[in-house]
Tab-separated table of C-alpha atoms in Angstrom:
chain	number	residue	atom	x	y	z
A	765	UNK	CA	-0.009	0.060	0.088
A	766	UNK	CA	1.074	3.650	-0.585
A	767	UNK	CA	1.770	6.177	2.246
A	768	UNK	CA	2.229	9.869	1.981
A	769	UNK	CA	5.067	9.739	-0.681
A	770	UNK	CA	6.283	6.098	-0.508
A	771	UNK	CA	5.436	2.595	0.191
A	772	UNK	CA	4.005	1.504	3.689
A	773	UNK	CA	4.495	-1.750	5.142
A	774	UNK	CA	3.140	-3.551	8.212
A	775	UNK	CA	5.213	-6.043	10.289
A	776	UNK	CA	3.082	-8.167	12.315
A	777	UNK	CA	-0.866	-7.285	12.261
A	778	UNK	CA	-2.870	-4.278	12.927
A	779	UNK	CA	-6.589	-4.173	13.502
A	780	UNK	CA	-6.839	-1.246	11.332
A	781	UNK	CA	-7.303	-1.611	7.606
A	782	UNK	CA	-4.981	-0.123	5.028
A	783	UNK	CA	-7.007	2.976	4.180
A	784	UNK	CA	-7.351	4.147	7.892
A	785	UNK	CA	-3.523	3.553	8.399
A	786	UNK	CA	-2.636	5.488	5.238
A	787	UNK	CA	-5.157	8.308	6.215
A	788	UNK	CA	-3.547	8.637	9.735
A	789	UNK	CA	-0.031	8.967	8.272
A	790	UNK	CA	-1.032	11.401	5.530
A	791	UNK	CA	-2.636	13.545	8.202
A	792	UNK	CA	0.220	13.566	10.584
A	793	UNK	CA	-1.642	11.488	13.086
A	794	UNK	CA	0.841	8.594	13.284
A	795	UNK	CA	0.924	8.721	17.217
A	796	UNK	CA	-2.853	7.539	17.110
A	797	UNK	CA	-1.767	4.363	15.426
A	798	UNK	CA	0.039	3.065	18.526
A	799	UNK	CA	-2.990	2.029	20.269
A	800	UNK	CA	-4.834	0.827	16.900
A	801	UNK	CA	-4.888	-2.821	18.158
A	802	UNK	CA	-2.789	-5.606	17.247
A	803	UNK	CA	1.068	-6.360	17.481
A	804	UNK	CA	2.954	-4.382	14.754
A	805	UNK	CA	5.493	-2.158	13.392
A	806	UNK	CA	4.272	0.140	10.757
A	807	UNK	CA	6.948	1.655	8.387
A	808	UNK	CA	6.184	4.517	5.929
A	809	UNK	CA	9.273	5.362	3.725
A	810	UNK	CA	9.407	8.830	2.170
A	811	UNK	CA	11.919	10.663	0.090
A	812	UNK	CA	13.060	12.973	3.071
A	813	UNK	CA	12.260	10.782	6.037
A	814	UNK	CA	10.693	7.480	7.115
A	815	UNK	CA	8.191	7.125	9.778
A	816	UNK	CA	8.068	3.909	12.122
A	817	UNK	CA	5.100	3.317	14.419
A	818	UNK	CA	5.433	0.631	16.972
A	819	UNK	CA	2.558	-0.704	18.781
A	820	UNK	CA	2.461	-1.117	22.619
A	821	UNK	CA	2.750	-4.753	22.176
A	822	UNK	CA	6.302	-6.043	22.506
A	823	UNK	CA	5.733	-9.064	20.166
A	824	UNK	CA	7.258	-7.447	17.009
A	825	UNK	CA	11.036	-6.396	17.181
A	826	UNK	CA	12.152	-3.898	14.622
A	827	UNK	CA	15.948	-2.671	14.274
A	828	UNK	CA	17.468	0.396	13.263
A	829	UNK	CA	21.239	1.430	12.413
A	830	UNK	CA	22.990	4.627	11.156
A	831	UNK	CA	22.528	3.595	7.461
A	832	UNK	CA	19.312	1.404	7.489
A	833	UNK	CA	16.292	-0.058	9.572
A	834	UNK	CA	14.412	-3.081	9.086
A	835	UNK	CA	12.682	-6.218	10.564
A	836	UNK	CA	15.704	-8.607	10.222
A	837	UNK	CA	18.754	-7.822	12.454
A	838	UNK	CA	21.083	-9.228	10.016
A	839	UNK	CA	19.859	-7.075	7.060
A	840	UNK	CA	20.481	-3.947	9.152
A	841	UNK	CA	23.754	-4.953	10.561
A	842	UNK	CA	25.151	-5.899	7.086
A	843	UNK	CA	25.012	-2.107	6.253
A	844	UNK	CA	27.646	-1.526	8.847
A	845	UNK	CA	31.211	-2.693	9.410
A	846	UNK	CA	31.061	-5.889	11.335
A	847	UNK	CA	31.428	-5.694	14.924
A	848	UNK	CA	30.090	-7.656	18.242
A	849	UNK	CA	28.248	-6.002	20.889
A	850	UNK	CA	29.913	-8.142	23.561
A	851	UNK	CA	27.462	-6.933	26.278
A	852	UNK	CA	24.389	-8.319	24.135
A	853	UNK	CA	26.338	-11.606	23.439
A	854	UNK	CA	27.087	-12.095	27.099
A	855	UNK	CA	23.252	-11.489	27.911
A	856	UNK	CA	22.253	-13.888	25.174
A	857	UNK	CA	24.475	-16.697	26.628
A	858	UNK	CA	23.188	-16.285	30.016
A	859	UNK	CA	19.540	-15.180	29.549
A	860	UNK	CA	19.023	-16.589	25.941
A	861	UNK	CA	18.190	-12.969	24.995
A	862	UNK	CA	19.772	-9.424	25.099
A	863	UNK	CA	18.495	-6.680	27.385
A	864	UNK	CA	17.273	-3.194	26.826
A	865	UNK	CA	17.567	-1.936	23.287
A	866	UNK	CA	20.878	-3.993	22.593
A	867	UNK	CA	21.299	-6.313	19.615
A	868	UNK	CA	24.344	-8.227	18.572
A	869	UNK	CA	25.867	-5.198	16.669
A	870	UNK	CA	26.761	-2.216	18.682
A	871	UNK	CA	25.552	0.039	15.992
A	872	UNK	CA	21.997	-1.481	15.742
A	873	UNK	CA	19.278	-0.932	18.217
A	874	UNK	CA	15.572	-1.916	18.789
A	875	UNK	CA	12.887	0.514	18.119
A	876	UNK	CA	11.115	1.058	21.529
A	877	UNK	CA	7.494	-0.336	21.633
A	878	UNK	CA	4.749	2.130	21.857
A	879	UNK	CA	6.486	4.898	19.888
A	880	UNK	CA	6.776	6.973	16.713
A	881	UNK	CA	10.138	7.249	15.435
A	882	UNK	CA	11.219	9.520	12.382
A	883	UNK	CA	14.583	8.757	10.563
A	884	UNK	CA	17.010	11.785	10.269
A	885	UNK	CA	19.019	12.593	7.304
A	886	UNK	CA	22.237	11.720	9.273
A	887	UNK	CA	20.999	8.341	9.807
A	888	UNK	CA	19.838	9.088	13.512
A	889	UNK	CA	16.345	8.216	14.827
A	890	UNK	CA	14.082	10.711	16.596
A	891	UNK	CA	11.931	8.662	18.746
A	892	UNK	CA	8.865	10.039	20.443
A	893	UNK	CA	7.217	7.544	23.173
A	894	UNK	CA	3.480	7.538	23.037
A	895	UNK	CA	1.890	8.989	26.255
A	896	UNK	CA	1.427	6.347	29.242
A	897	UNK	CA	-1.252	3.912	29.038
A	898	UNK	CA	-4.138	4.694	31.304
A	899	UNK	CA	-4.929	1.918	34.079
A	900	UNK	CA	-7.548	-0.435	33.652
A	901	UNK	CA	-11.160	1.034	33.954
A	902	UNK	CA	-12.035	-2.161	36.060
A	903	UNK	CA	-9.858	-4.230	38.285
A	904	UNK	CA	-9.955	-7.908	39.256
A	905	UNK	CA	-10.030	-11.306	37.871
A	906	UNK	CA	-13.580	-10.900	36.001
A	907	UNK	CA	-12.070	-7.763	34.462
A	908	UNK	CA	-8.763	-9.869	33.461
A	909	UNK	CA	-10.935	-12.575	32.064
A	910	UNK	CA	-13.091	-10.030	29.736
A	911	UNK	CA	-9.720	-8.299	28.735
A	912	UNK	CA	-8.510	-11.849	27.622
A	913	UNK	CA	-11.619	-12.531	25.619
A	914	UNK	CA	-11.378	-9.140	24.105
A	915	UNK	CA	-7.786	-9.857	23.046
A	916	UNK	CA	-8.632	-13.337	21.636
A	917	UNK	CA	-11.587	-11.664	19.840
A	918	UNK	CA	-9.480	-9.151	18.170
A	919	UNK	CA	-6.929	-11.674	17.234
A	920	UNK	CA	-8.985	-14.753	16.007
A	921	UNK	CA	-10.812	-13.621	12.903
A	922	UNK	CA	-13.484	-15.685	11.390
A	923	UNK	CA	-11.396	-18.748	11.162
A	924	UNK	CA	-8.301	-19.515	13.347
A	925	UNK	CA	-5.933	-22.184	14.732
A	926	UNK	CA	-4.487	-22.755	18.098
A	927	UNK	CA	-1.073	-24.018	19.149
A	928	UNK	CA	-1.867	-26.657	21.854
A	929	UNK	CA	1.865	-26.939	22.770
A	930	UNK	CA	1.669	-24.129	25.313
A	931	UNK	CA	0.318	-26.244	28.232
A	932	UNK	CA	-2.003	-24.332	30.389
A	933	UNK	CA	-1.580	-21.277	28.579
A	934	UNK	CA	-3.081	-22.941	25.410
A	935	UNK	CA	-6.197	-24.298	27.373
A	936	UNK	CA	-6.848	-20.618	28.563
A	937	UNK	CA	-6.886	-19.305	24.935
A	938	UNK	CA	-8.990	-22.421	23.997
A	939	UNK	CA	-11.602	-21.616	26.699
A	940	UNK	CA	-11.838	-18.030	25.267
A	941	UNK	CA	-12.320	-19.367	21.845
A	942	UNK	CA	-14.844	-21.681	22.441
A	943	UNK	CA	-16.733	-18.933	24.630
A	944	UNK	CA	-16.625	-16.750	21.468
A	945	UNK	CA	-18.082	-19.793	19.327
A	946	UNK	CA	-14.926	-20.556	17.509
A	947	UNK	CA	-14.046	-24.131	16.535
A	948	UNK	CA	-10.239	-23.808	15.775
A	949	UNK	CA	-8.033	-26.206	14.369
A	950	UNK	CA	-5.656	-27.500	17.002
A	951	UNK	CA	-2.001	-27.873	16.459
A	952	UNK	CA	0.582	-29.831	18.767
A	953	UNK	CA	3.949	-30.961	18.850
A	954	UNK	CA	5.302	-34.076	20.522
A	955	UNK	CA	6.372	-37.632	20.335
A	956	UNK	CA	3.707	-40.315	21.225
A	957	UNK	CA	2.955	-40.401	24.966
A	958	UNK	CA	4.180	-36.727	25.453
A	959	UNK	CA	1.722	-34.682	27.775
A	960	UNK	CA	0.617	-32.015	25.688
A	961	UNK	CA	0.111	-34.314	22.700
A	962	UNK	CA	-2.079	-36.569	24.840
A	963	UNK	CA	-4.045	-33.848	26.463
A	964	UNK	CA	-4.595	-32.081	22.922
A	965	UNK	CA	-5.747	-35.310	21.398
A	966	UNK	CA	-8.336	-35.931	24.053
A	967	UNK	CA	-9.626	-32.375	23.916
A	968	UNK	CA	-9.881	-32.578	20.201
A	969	UNK	CA	-11.831	-35.906	20.603
A	970	UNK	CA	-14.127	-34.447	23.153
A	971	UNK	CA	-15.165	-31.328	21.337
A	972	UNK	CA	-14.918	-32.654	17.610
A	973	UNK	CA	-11.964	-30.116	16.842
A	974	UNK	CA	-9.494	-30.702	13.871
A	975	UNK	CA	-6.153	-31.799	15.014
A	976	UNK	CA	-2.754	-31.523	13.375
A	977	UNK	CA	0.055	-33.456	15.152
A	978	UNK	CA	3.663	-32.747	14.195
A	979	UNK	CA	6.743	-34.609	15.305
A	980	UNK	CA	9.650	-32.210	15.148
A	981	UNK	CA	12.962	-33.596	14.147
A	982	UNK	CA	16.494	-32.892	13.400
A	983	UNK	CA	15.837	-32.201	9.833
A	984	UNK	CA	13.033	-30.013	10.624
A	985	UNK	CA	15.064	-27.624	12.752
A	986	UNK	CA	17.968	-27.918	10.488
A	987	UNK	CA	15.795	-26.568	7.647
A	988	UNK	CA	14.378	-23.653	9.619
A	989	UNK	CA	17.629	-22.551	11.092
A	990	UNK	CA	19.288	-22.511	7.715
A	991	UNK	CA	16.569	-20.359	6.321
A	992	UNK	CA	18.720	-17.150	5.457
A	993	UNK	CA	15.548	-15.201	5.078
A	994	UNK	CA	13.910	-15.848	8.271
A	995	UNK	CA	13.467	-12.653	10.422
A	996	UNK	CA	14.950	-14.646	13.560
A	997	UNK	CA	17.917	-16.005	11.829
A	998	UNK	CA	20.641	-16.360	14.546
A	999	UNK	CA	18.509	-14.971	17.413
A	1000	UNK	CA	17.604	-18.246	18.790
A	1001	UNK	CA	19.449	-21.660	19.725
A	1002	UNK	CA	17.992	-24.604	18.219
A	1003	UNK	CA	16.839	-25.636	21.543
A	1004	UNK	CA	14.616	-22.389	21.501
A	1005	UNK	CA	13.410	-22.679	17.985
A	1006	UNK	CA	11.912	-26.203	18.857
A	1007	UNK	CA	8.717	-25.215	20.785
A	1008	UNK	CA	7.217	-23.412	17.636
A	1009	UNK	CA	8.772	-25.103	15.020
A	1010	UNK	CA	5.725	-27.481	14.537
A	1011	UNK	CA	3.714	-24.599	13.284
A	1012	UNK	CA	6.155	-23.464	10.669
A	1013	UNK	CA	5.977	-27.074	9.276
A	1014	UNK	CA	2.333	-27.990	9.624
A	1015	UNK	CA	0.478	-24.687	9.110
A	1016	UNK	CA	1.465	-24.120	5.571
A	1017	UNK	CA	2.199	-20.607	4.295
A	1018	UNK	CA	-0.321	-17.845	5.107
A	1019	UNK	CA	-3.303	-19.857	6.260
A	1020	UNK	CA	-5.955	-18.494	8.920
A	1021	UNK	CA	-4.282	-16.847	11.964
A	1022	UNK	CA	-2.924	-19.357	14.572
A	1023	UNK	CA	-3.134	-18.261	18.143
A	1024	UNK	CA	-0.161	-18.868	20.521
A	1025	UNK	CA	0.108	-19.188	24.286
A	1026	UNK	CA	3.292	-17.198	24.342
A	1027	UNK	CA	3.657	-14.744	27.053
A	1028	UNK	CA	0.953	-16.322	29.315
A	1029	UNK	CA	3.806	-16.620	32.122
A	1030	UNK	CA	3.338	-12.883	32.615
A	1031	UNK	CA	0.183	-13.958	34.634
A	1032	UNK	CA	1.871	-16.793	36.340
A	1033	UNK	CA	5.134	-15.213	37.960
A	1034	UNK	CA	7.662	-16.649	35.465
A	1035	UNK	CA	10.666	-15.864	37.767
A	1036	UNK	CA	8.936	-16.864	41.078
A	1037	UNK	CA	10.008	-19.947	42.925
A	1038	UNK	CA	8.361	-23.202	41.957
A	1039	UNK	CA	7.344	-24.013	45.426
A	1040	UNK	CA	4.437	-21.877	46.354
A	1041	UNK	CA	5.661	-21.145	50.093
A	1042	UNK	CA	8.974	-19.819	48.727
A	1043	UNK	CA	7.105	-17.667	46.172
A	1044	UNK	CA	5.081	-16.242	48.928
A	1045	UNK	CA	8.191	-15.345	50.869
A	1046	UNK	CA	9.605	-13.688	47.693
A	1047	UNK	CA	6.503	-11.828	47.273
A	1048	UNK	CA	7.066	-9.980	50.508
A	1049	UNK	CA	10.526	-8.792	49.334
A	1050	UNK	CA	11.064	-5.162	48.438
A	1051	UNK	CA	11.495	-4.404	44.651
A	1052	UNK	CA	15.449	-4.222	45.027
A	1053	UNK	CA	15.509	-7.908	45.363
A	1054	UNK	CA	14.276	-8.492	41.859
A	1055	UNK	CA	17.689	-8.420	40.428
A	1056	UNK	CA	18.629	-11.325	42.682
A	1057	UNK	CA	15.684	-13.343	41.824
A	1058	UNK	CA	16.219	-13.000	38.075
A	1059	UNK	CA	19.947	-13.567	38.005
A	1060	UNK	CA	19.951	-16.624	40.628
A	1061	UNK	CA	18.116	-18.447	37.939
A	1062	UNK	CA	20.663	-17.923	35.181
A	1063	UNK	CA	24.271	-18.479	36.480
A	1064	UNK	CA	27.160	-17.659	34.025
A	1065	UNK	CA	27.109	-20.869	31.795
A	1066	UNK	CA	30.894	-20.939	31.394
A	1067	UNK	CA	33.655	-22.299	33.706
A	1068	UNK	CA	36.592	-19.997	34.824
A	1069	UNK	CA	38.873	-21.870	32.523
A	1070	UNK	CA	36.526	-21.914	29.651
A	1071	UNK	CA	36.152	-17.997	30.200
A	1072	UNK	CA	39.906	-17.755	29.476
A	1073	UNK	CA	39.085	-18.821	26.019
A	1074	UNK	CA	36.686	-15.989	24.964
A	1075	UNK	CA	37.323	-12.402	23.978
A	1076	UNK	CA	38.514	-10.519	26.932
A	1077	UNK	CA	35.499	-7.834	26.433
A	1078	UNK	CA	32.983	-11.043	26.486
A	1079	UNK	CA	34.666	-12.386	29.544
A	1080	UNK	CA	34.278	-8.861	31.418
A	1081	UNK	CA	30.563	-8.713	30.205
A	1082	UNK	CA	30.027	-12.297	31.629
A	1083	UNK	CA	31.324	-11.359	35.036
A	1084	UNK	CA	28.388	-11.967	37.743
A	1085	UNK	CA	28.738	-8.378	38.865
A	1086	UNK	CA	28.378	-7.049	35.381
A	1087	UNK	CA	25.493	-9.256	34.486
A	1088	UNK	CA	23.632	-7.980	37.783
A	1089	UNK	CA	24.416	-4.458	37.011
A	1090	UNK	CA	22.850	-4.772	33.715
A	1091	UNK	CA	19.773	-6.540	34.963
A	1092	UNK	CA	19.403	-3.842	37.571
A	1093	UNK	CA	19.659	-0.979	34.935
A	1094	UNK	CA	16.563	-2.620	33.128
A	1095	UNK	CA	14.525	-3.129	35.994
A	1096	UNK	CA	13.171	0.103	36.896
A	1097	UNK	CA	9.421	-0.765	37.620
A	1098	UNK	CA	7.808	-0.092	40.847
A	1099	UNK	CA	6.551	-2.604	43.375
A	1100	UNK	CA	7.647	-5.489	45.038
A	1101	UNK	CA	10.599	-7.933	43.913
A	1102	UNK	CA	7.981	-10.180	42.017
A	1103	UNK	CA	6.231	-7.319	40.390
A	1104	UNK	CA	9.670	-5.965	38.960
A	1105	UNK	CA	10.813	-9.440	37.904
A	1106	UNK	CA	7.164	-9.683	36.007
A	1107	UNK	CA	8.051	-6.527	34.195
A	1108	UNK	CA	11.404	-7.843	33.554
A	1109	UNK	CA	9.772	-10.886	31.806
A	1110	UNK	CA	7.607	-8.484	29.652
A	1111	UNK	CA	10.181	-5.834	28.586
A	1112	UNK	CA	13.183	-8.147	28.378
A	1113	UNK	CA	12.176	-11.777	27.923
A	1114	UNK	CA	9.148	-11.227	25.887
A	1115	UNK	CA	10.385	-8.212	23.923
A	1116	UNK	CA	13.682	-10.211	22.945
A	1117	UNK	CA	13.028	-13.953	22.980
A	1118	UNK	CA	9.489	-14.129	22.454
A	1119	UNK	CA	9.682	-11.762	19.583
A	1120	UNK	CA	12.438	-13.594	18.158
A	1121	UNK	CA	10.489	-16.881	18.232
A	1122	UNK	CA	7.509	-15.207	16.693
A	1123	UNK	CA	10.026	-13.554	13.802
A	1124	UNK	CA	11.064	-17.219	12.885
A	1125	UNK	CA	7.504	-17.846	11.862
A	1126	UNK	CA	7.336	-14.829	9.589
A	1127	UNK	CA	6.407	-15.773	6.120
A	1128	UNK	CA	4.999	-19.101	7.073
A	1129	UNK	CA	2.488	-18.429	9.870
A	1130	UNK	CA	0.012	-15.645	10.437
A	1131	UNK	CA	0.896	-15.795	14.164
A	1132	UNK	CA	-1.360	-14.126	17.065
A	1133	UNK	CA	-0.111	-13.580	20.653
A	1134	UNK	CA	-2.998	-12.579	22.862
A	1135	UNK	CA	-1.151	-12.734	26.106
A	1136	UNK	CA	1.010	-9.844	25.002
A	1137	UNK	CA	-2.059	-7.631	24.180
A	1138	UNK	CA	-1.787	-4.441	26.088
A	1139	UNK	CA	-5.340	-4.703	27.467
A	1140	UNK	CA	-4.628	-8.082	28.872
A	1141	UNK	CA	-1.475	-6.865	30.424
A	1142	UNK	CA	-2.791	-3.888	32.013
A	1143	UNK	CA	-5.496	-6.102	33.622
A	1144	UNK	CA	-2.887	-8.603	34.914
A	1145	UNK	CA	-0.583	-5.797	36.127
A	1146	UNK	CA	-3.503	-4.473	38.386
A	1147	UNK	CA	-4.134	-7.981	40.164
A	1148	UNK	CA	-2.825	-8.788	43.683
A	1149	UNK	CA	-0.019	-11.212	43.796
A	1150	UNK	CA	-2.412	-14.141	45.016
A	1151	UNK	CA	-3.810	-14.336	41.522
A	1152	UNK	CA	-0.268	-14.941	39.932
A	1153	UNK	CA	0.811	-17.705	41.996
A	1154	UNK	CA	-0.009	-21.502	41.120
A	1155	UNK	CA	-1.463	-20.212	37.885
A	1156	UNK	CA	-4.639	-19.213	39.834
A	1157	UNK	CA	-5.868	-16.589	37.072
A	1158	UNK	CA	-5.311	-19.138	34.414
A	1159	UNK	CA	-7.452	-21.705	36.402
A	1160	UNK	CA	-10.146	-19.064	37.008
A	1161	UNK	CA	-10.368	-18.047	33.381
A	1162	UNK	CA	-10.744	-21.611	32.313
A	1163	UNK	CA	-13.544	-22.381	35.043
A	1164	UNK	CA	-15.211	-18.898	34.098
A	1165	UNK	CA	-15.101	-19.269	30.221
A	1166	UNK	CA	-15.356	-22.953	29.465
A	1167	UNK	CA	-15.529	-25.203	32.659
A	1168	UNK	CA	-15.353	-28.563	30.895
A	1169	UNK	CA	-11.987	-27.725	29.891
A	1170	UNK	CA	-11.286	-28.553	33.720
A	1171	UNK	CA	-11.976	-32.222	33.095
A	1172	UNK	CA	-8.554	-32.685	31.602
A	1173	UNK	CA	-5.355	-33.429	33.554
A	1174	UNK	CA	-3.002	-30.943	34.814
A	1175	UNK	CA	0.656	-31.132	34.066
A	1176	UNK	CA	2.696	-32.505	36.992
A	1177	UNK	CA	-0.274	-32.952	39.173
A	1178	UNK	CA	-1.484	-36.163	40.752
A	1179	UNK	CA	-5.124	-35.522	40.261
A	1180	UNK	CA	-6.703	-36.468	36.884
A	1181	UNK	CA	-8.080	-32.904	36.267
A	1182	UNK	CA	-7.402	-29.406	36.330
A	1183	UNK	CA	-7.964	-27.929	39.964
A	1184	UNK	CA	-9.746	-24.712	40.237
A	1185	UNK	CA	-7.344	-23.514	42.834
A	1186	UNK	CA	-3.456	-24.253	43.200
A	1187	UNK	CA	-3.323	-27.725	44.650
A	1188	UNK	CA	-1.784	-28.404	48.023
A	1189	UNK	CA	1.183	-29.846	46.370
A	1190	UNK	CA	2.192	-26.558	44.597
A	1191	UNK	CA	2.537	-24.890	47.962
A	1192	UNK	CA	4.551	-27.770	49.810
A	1193	UNK	CA	6.667	-29.396	47.221
A	1194	UNK	CA	6.216	-27.185	43.939
A	1195	UNK	CA	5.335	-28.141	40.499
A	1196	UNK	CA	6.596	-31.459	39.074
A	1197	UNK	CA	7.328	-32.419	35.340
A	1198	UNK	CA	4.386	-33.991	33.413
A	1199	UNK	CA	4.198	-37.686	33.183
A	1200	UNK	CA	5.534	-39.411	30.046
A	1201	UNK	CA	8.525	-38.365	27.614
A	1202	UNK	CA	9.503	-35.104	26.577
A	1203	UNK	CA	7.880	-33.664	23.802
A	1204	UNK	CA	11.024	-33.576	21.636
A	1205	UNK	CA	13.226	-36.687	21.220
A	1206	UNK	CA	16.370	-35.216	22.934
A	1207	UNK	CA	18.756	-37.625	21.312
A	1208	UNK	CA	18.602	-35.172	18.227
A	1209	UNK	CA	20.486	-32.850	20.335
A	1210	UNK	CA	23.281	-35.331	21.367
A	1211	UNK	CA	24.186	-36.745	17.892
A	1212	UNK	CA	23.756	-36.161	14.207
A	1213	UNK	CA	23.336	-33.235	12.032
A	1214	UNK	CA	22.487	-30.752	14.802
A	1215	UNK	CA	25.804	-31.275	16.837
A	1216	UNK	CA	27.693	-31.647	13.320
A	1217	UNK	CA	26.563	-28.247	12.596
A	1218	UNK	CA	28.101	-26.728	15.793
A	1219	UNK	CA	31.349	-28.087	14.751
A	1220	UNK	CA	30.983	-26.876	11.120
A	1221	UNK	CA	30.742	-23.268	12.366
A	1222	UNK	CA	33.463	-23.384	14.810
A	1223	UNK	CA	35.508	-20.956	12.785
A	1224	UNK	CA	32.786	-18.394	12.500
A	1225	UNK	CA	33.274	-17.131	15.901
A	1226	UNK	CA	37.245	-17.169	16.090
A	1227	UNK	CA	37.131	-13.274	17.074
A	1228	UNK	CA	34.826	-14.321	19.884
A	1229	UNK	CA	35.507	-17.745	21.099
A	1230	UNK	CA	38.364	-19.935	20.524
A	1231	UNK	CA	37.480	-22.828	18.137
A	1232	UNK	CA	38.837	-25.375	20.659
A	1233	UNK	CA	36.109	-24.277	23.138
A	1234	UNK	CA	33.358	-24.897	20.627
A	1235	UNK	CA	35.036	-28.359	19.834
A	1236	UNK	CA	34.891	-29.161	23.682
A	1237	UNK	CA	31.298	-28.091	24.038
A	1238	UNK	CA	30.150	-30.098	21.140
A	1239	UNK	CA	31.831	-33.104	22.486
A	1240	UNK	CA	30.311	-32.655	25.866
A	1241	UNK	CA	26.951	-31.941	24.295
A	1242	UNK	CA	27.493	-35.415	22.459
A	1243	UNK	CA	28.503	-37.204	25.578
A	1244	UNK	CA	26.493	-35.631	28.302
A	1245	UNK	CA	24.063	-33.062	26.916
A	1246	UNK	CA	24.544	-30.710	30.134
A	1247	UNK	CA	24.568	-27.429	28.299
A	1248	UNK	CA	22.538	-27.397	25.116
A	1249	UNK	CA	21.389	-23.795	25.510
A	1250	UNK	CA	24.866	-22.665	25.633
A	1251	UNK	CA	26.276	-24.946	22.622
A	1252	UNK	CA	23.416	-24.171	20.490
A	1253	UNK	CA	23.464	-20.646	21.555
A	1254	UNK	CA	27.026	-20.325	19.999
A	1255	UNK	CA	25.835	-21.957	17.026
A	1256	UNK	CA	23.255	-19.394	16.673
A	1257	UNK	CA	25.706	-16.605	16.784
A	1258	UNK	CA	27.754	-18.419	14.061
A	1259	UNK	CA	24.599	-18.680	11.913
A	1260	UNK	CA	24.075	-14.767	12.364
A	1261	UNK	CA	27.811	-14.076	11.738
A	1262	UNK	CA	27.658	-16.129	8.443
A	1263	UNK	CA	24.360	-14.554	7.216
A	1264	UNK	CA	25.733	-10.940	7.981
A	1265	UNK	CA	28.863	-11.861	5.870
A	1266	UNK	CA	26.606	-13.235	3.057
A	1267	UNK	CA	24.397	-10.040	3.091
A	1268	UNK	CA	27.484	-7.568	3.312
A	1269	UNK	CA	28.969	-9.351	0.180
A	1270	UNK	CA	25.907	-8.752	-1.548
A	1271	UNK	CA	25.918	-5.110	-0.765
A	1272	UNK	CA	29.388	-4.642	-1.885
A	1273	UNK	CA	28.600	-6.711	-5.084
A	1274	UNK	CA	25.811	-4.220	-5.889
A	1275	UNK	CA	27.679	-1.152	-5.163
């Protein structure tokens, strides 16, 4: 579509039609688009300047550098001399995602959500944040359930699918869809006997819903990771891609929208202790303890000897004090320690990692992420802590919206059905792993083409990590499988580096 004097493109999905978007841009009312509904970045390119409108949802990442801006990090980084942002690389190896506006390149930043940005002639970006959101008009669990239904209604369309590989998060979305009269096609990933696959199969039989079952194997992950046009190339370890890869394979290109349960952890205290009584104690801690709660979960993944085999700047960035300082600098929310850690999940984990997962589906799946809808987020933020422990709000939403979904098992619980309230075992011993095998055959991460790919890219990171360290990690992964996220995280960095080199070579050839 055409904007004021150039093309306009929507990354993600906006609930306004193209004519309304074009009119708002032409009339200089771009700031009104921020709250248009959906998860998107709108880019209007012009002869003198470009306008970038980012919705309040953190689901869509968009990158800007001195010479270019774009959805794919590698595309933007390739327009600059290559360099590593060692701080972002360190955070990626520790948390599986960078922090703040950082990317792997020091000259490339993320565009903030909820903003209107104008490119300047010198390549800079003038960013204008939208006014702060008002609080929810109503508060309480009923208001949160209504906000969820509103988000699902806006995302689902006339026809839709639903990924059932999100456990309880997926079941809550299904309750909302059934309440709205939808009969979605269910998609699930898993080996025979895995918990989500068995529950999804039982639900599909009960409600006579179409079900597509996919078994993700090494070749599936390999094909997706080597897709140079994917927006998420190099931003996720193979172990991080696996959870959504079944959709890329099974959904086909550009079918009906598919709802995903990503981000549902915001309402379940992602960083809270797994044992309920311990989480209660954390809830009483003042906000300054949020940094400790987050970093305790993610120790530095390299041994002192291995740290001697990485670039000095990366070694410094991996020092525990440096990691804690960066987490503290991004944890500016108010409230208790768990309140602040919830905001860290939303503004860091979801903004970087979940957005990279969704980007990996670009061009294949019309994804929707209702749990990142700003209306739902506002409603959850306003709830007392008791609703966010033991998945209490999720249980309430299922019971209120479609009670018969309580009849199916709860992961890790001894009872054969989903309890309406957190069971005693949650408070005393914490959640347990669900019965049955892991949904992925873990042997694929121990031998075969995936581990071979790690070795093949050992030299791509020679200015970051000594190749001998990659060899050692690949051997350890094959023998023990102890640090898959580190091993395959380094592979992701190698794939990113290779893609940037390819694109930079293309730029030189054209010039």
